[in-house]
Amino acid sequence: MPKRPDNRIPHTTPRGHHDAPESLGAVSESLLLPSDIRDDLIAHALQEFPNEACGLIAFEGDLPVRLTRGTNVLASPTRYRMDDAEVVAAIEEMDRRGWWLGAIYHSHPSSAAVPSDTDLAEANWPGALMMIVSLAGDEPEL
């Protein structure tokens, strides 16, 4: 298995979702991602290679608590769209548990872990972080 990246993930995402805790502030410099969630995210990206993987990460307060793997219905190496029914089921589960959608993740099989213009244009869940795992280098990069 490839060497794991540090589990402190840099991000600068404005908060705005009504369920997002205020403790995360307007902009945060990093997120401490639990190793089991980080490992599952990377494993999912590797499993879906050469296509993009995608999924959701639930938060309880300001802590990531569960990764939900999604099906990329586009089955594409350059685009993703999670199955609508999976999104609805995951959000309903989060609501039942008092969690909120803290992050949407996807992989870049052959490019850097930087949002593309398409990623930015299609980001439509206010307050959710965008997490990207790149498989373009020798080691996965979040």
Short mmCIF file of C-alpha atoms in Angstrom, two decimals:
data_model
loop_
_atom_site.label_atom_id
_atom_site.label_comp_id
_atom_site.label_asym_id
_atom_site.label_seq_id
_atom_site.Cartn_x
_atom_site.Cartn_y
_atom_site.Cartn_z
CA MET A 1 0.00 0.00 0.00
CA PRO A 2 1.32 3.49 -0.80
CA LYS A 3 2.62 5.71 1.97
CA ARG A 4 -0.22 7.68 3.54
CA PRO A 5 -0.18 11.47 3.46
CA ASP A 6 -0.33 13.47 6.65
CA ASN A 7 -3.90 13.47 7.88
CA ARG A 8 -3.99 17.24 8.35
CA ILE A 9 -5.70 18.39 5.16
CA PRO A 10 -5.29 22.03 4.06
CA HIS A 11 -8.42 23.83 2.95
CA THR A 12 -9.83 27.30 2.61
CA THR A 13 -13.56 26.92 2.23
CA PRO A 14 -16.09 29.54 3.23
CA ARG A 15 -18.72 28.29 5.63
CA GLY A 16 -22.36 28.95 4.93
CA HIS A 17 -24.44 25.81 5.35
CA HIS A 18 -27.10 26.31 7.97
CA ASP A 19 -25.95 23.20 9.85
CA ALA A 20 -22.25 24.04 9.77
CA PRO A 21 -20.98 24.80 13.27
CA GLU A 22 -19.82 28.35 13.82
CA SER A 23 -16.67 27.02 15.52
CA LEU A 24 -15.17 26.31 12.09
CA GLY A 25 -15.13 30.03 11.36
CA ALA A 26 -15.18 31.82 8.01
CA VAL A 27 -11.99 30.21 6.75
CA SER A 28 -9.98 27.40 8.26
CA GLU A 29 -6.40 26.49 7.44
CA SER A 30 -6.58 22.75 7.99
CA LEU A 31 -8.78 19.86 8.93
CA LEU A 32 -7.69 16.91 11.02
CA LEU A 33 -9.06 13.95 9.11
CA PRO A 34 -9.25 10.70 11.14
CA SER A 35 -6.93 8.06 9.69
CA ASP A 36 -9.73 5.54 9.05
CA ILE A 37 -11.64 8.10 6.95
CA ARG A 38 -8.45 9.21 5.16
CA ASP A 39 -7.49 5.58 4.44
CA ASP A 40 -10.97 4.76 3.13
CA LEU A 41 -11.00 7.86 0.90
CA ILE A 42 -7.63 6.92 -0.63
CA ALA A 43 -8.65 3.26 -1.00
CA HIS A 44 -11.84 4.33 -2.78
CA ALA A 45 -9.86 6.54 -5.19
CA LEU A 46 -7.44 3.69 -5.93
CA GLN A 47 -10.30 1.23 -6.41
CA GLU A 48 -12.09 3.48 -8.92
CA PHE A 49 -8.93 4.35 -10.90
CA PRO A 50 -8.78 5.27 -13.79
CA ASN A 51 -12.16 6.95 -13.18
CA GLU A 52 -12.87 9.59 -10.57
CA ALA A 53 -14.20 8.38 -7.24
CA CYS A 54 -16.67 10.47 -5.27
CA GLY A 55 -18.46 10.50 -1.94
CA LEU A 56 -19.53 12.40 1.15
CA ILE A 57 -18.10 12.94 4.61
CA ALA A 58 -20.44 13.51 7.54
CA PHE A 59 -19.43 15.72 10.44
CA GLU A 60 -20.62 15.78 14.03
CA GLY A 61 -19.96 19.28 15.24
CA ASP A 62 -16.60 20.13 13.70
CA LEU A 63 -15.34 16.52 13.52
CA PRO A 64 -15.50 14.21 10.49
CA VAL A 65 -17.25 11.01 11.60
CA ARG A 66 -18.24 8.97 8.53
CA LEU A 67 -17.25 8.58 4.91
CA THR A 68 -19.94 7.44 2.48
CA ARG A 69 -18.57 6.10 -0.79
CA GLY A 70 -20.57 7.14 -3.82
CA THR A 71 -21.08 5.75 -7.28
CA ASN A 72 -19.77 8.02 -10.02
CA VAL A 73 -22.66 7.67 -12.49
CA LEU A 74 -20.53 9.35 -15.18
CA ALA A 75 -17.83 6.64 -14.91
CA SER A 76 -15.32 9.19 -16.18
CA PRO A 77 -11.62 9.89 -15.53
CA THR A 78 -12.28 13.65 -15.67
CA ARG A 79 -15.79 14.20 -14.24
CA TYR A 80 -17.95 12.90 -11.43
CA ARG A 81 -21.56 12.98 -10.32
CA MET A 82 -22.66 10.92 -7.34
CA ASP A 83 -25.79 8.81 -7.76
CA ASP A 84 -28.76 10.94 -6.63
CA ALA A 85 -30.35 8.15 -4.58
CA GLU A 86 -27.08 7.62 -2.70
CA VAL A 87 -26.86 11.33 -1.91
CA VAL A 88 -30.43 11.41 -0.60
CA ALA A 89 -29.90 8.27 1.53
CA ALA A 90 -26.64 9.65 2.99
CA ILE A 91 -28.19 13.05 3.83
CA GLU A 92 -31.20 11.37 5.44
CA GLU A 93 -28.85 9.23 7.56
CA MET A 94 -26.89 12.33 8.57
CA ASP A 95 -30.11 14.09 9.56
CA ARG A 96 -31.24 11.09 11.64
CA ARG A 97 -27.93 11.08 13.52
CA GLY A 98 -27.71 14.86 13.97
CA TRP A 99 -24.72 15.08 11.63
CA TRP A 100 -24.21 17.44 8.70
CA LEU A 101 -22.57 17.22 5.29
CA GLY A 102 -19.11 18.58 6.03
CA ALA A 103 -17.26 17.54 2.87
CA ILE A 104 -17.75 16.27 -0.65
CA TYR A 105 -14.77 14.37 -2.00
CA HIS A 106 -13.61 13.17 -5.36
CA SER A 107 -10.39 12.01 -6.96
CA HIS A 108 -8.21 13.33 -9.75
CA PRO A 109 -6.68 10.22 -11.33
CA SER A 110 -4.15 12.14 -13.44
CA SER A 111 -4.05 15.72 -12.17
CA ALA A 112 -3.17 17.63 -9.02
CA ALA A 113 -5.38 17.84 -5.94
CA VAL A 114 -6.53 21.29 -7.00
CA PRO A 115 -10.13 22.11 -7.95
CA SER A 116 -10.66 22.40 -11.69
CA ASP A 117 -12.83 25.14 -13.20
CA THR A 118 -15.57 22.50 -13.56
CA ASP A 119 -15.18 21.46 -9.90
CA LEU A 120 -15.63 25.09 -8.82
CA ALA A 121 -18.54 25.74 -11.18
CA GLU A 122 -20.40 22.63 -10.02
CA ALA A 123 -19.77 22.98 -6.28
CA ASN A 124 -23.31 23.49 -5.05
CA TRP A 125 -23.51 22.55 -1.38
CA PRO A 126 -22.81 25.72 0.62
CA GLY A 127 -20.66 25.09 3.64
CA ALA A 128 -19.33 21.71 2.53
CA LEU A 129 -15.59 21.41 2.04
CA MET A 130 -14.30 20.15 -1.31
CA MET A 131 -11.75 17.41 -0.76
CA ILE A 132 -9.69 16.05 -3.64
CA VAL A 133 -7.30 13.11 -3.66
CA SER A 134 -4.79 13.13 -6.52
CA LEU A 135 -3.34 9.89 -7.84
CA ALA A 136 -1.10 11.68 -10.36
CA GLY A 137 2.12 11.34 -8.36
CA ASP A 138 4.02 8.50 -6.76
CA GLU A 139 1.89 8.79 -3.60
CA PRO A 140 -1.75 9.85 -3.19
CA GLU A 141 -2.08 13.53 -2.25
CA LEU A 142 -5.03 15.09 -0.43
#
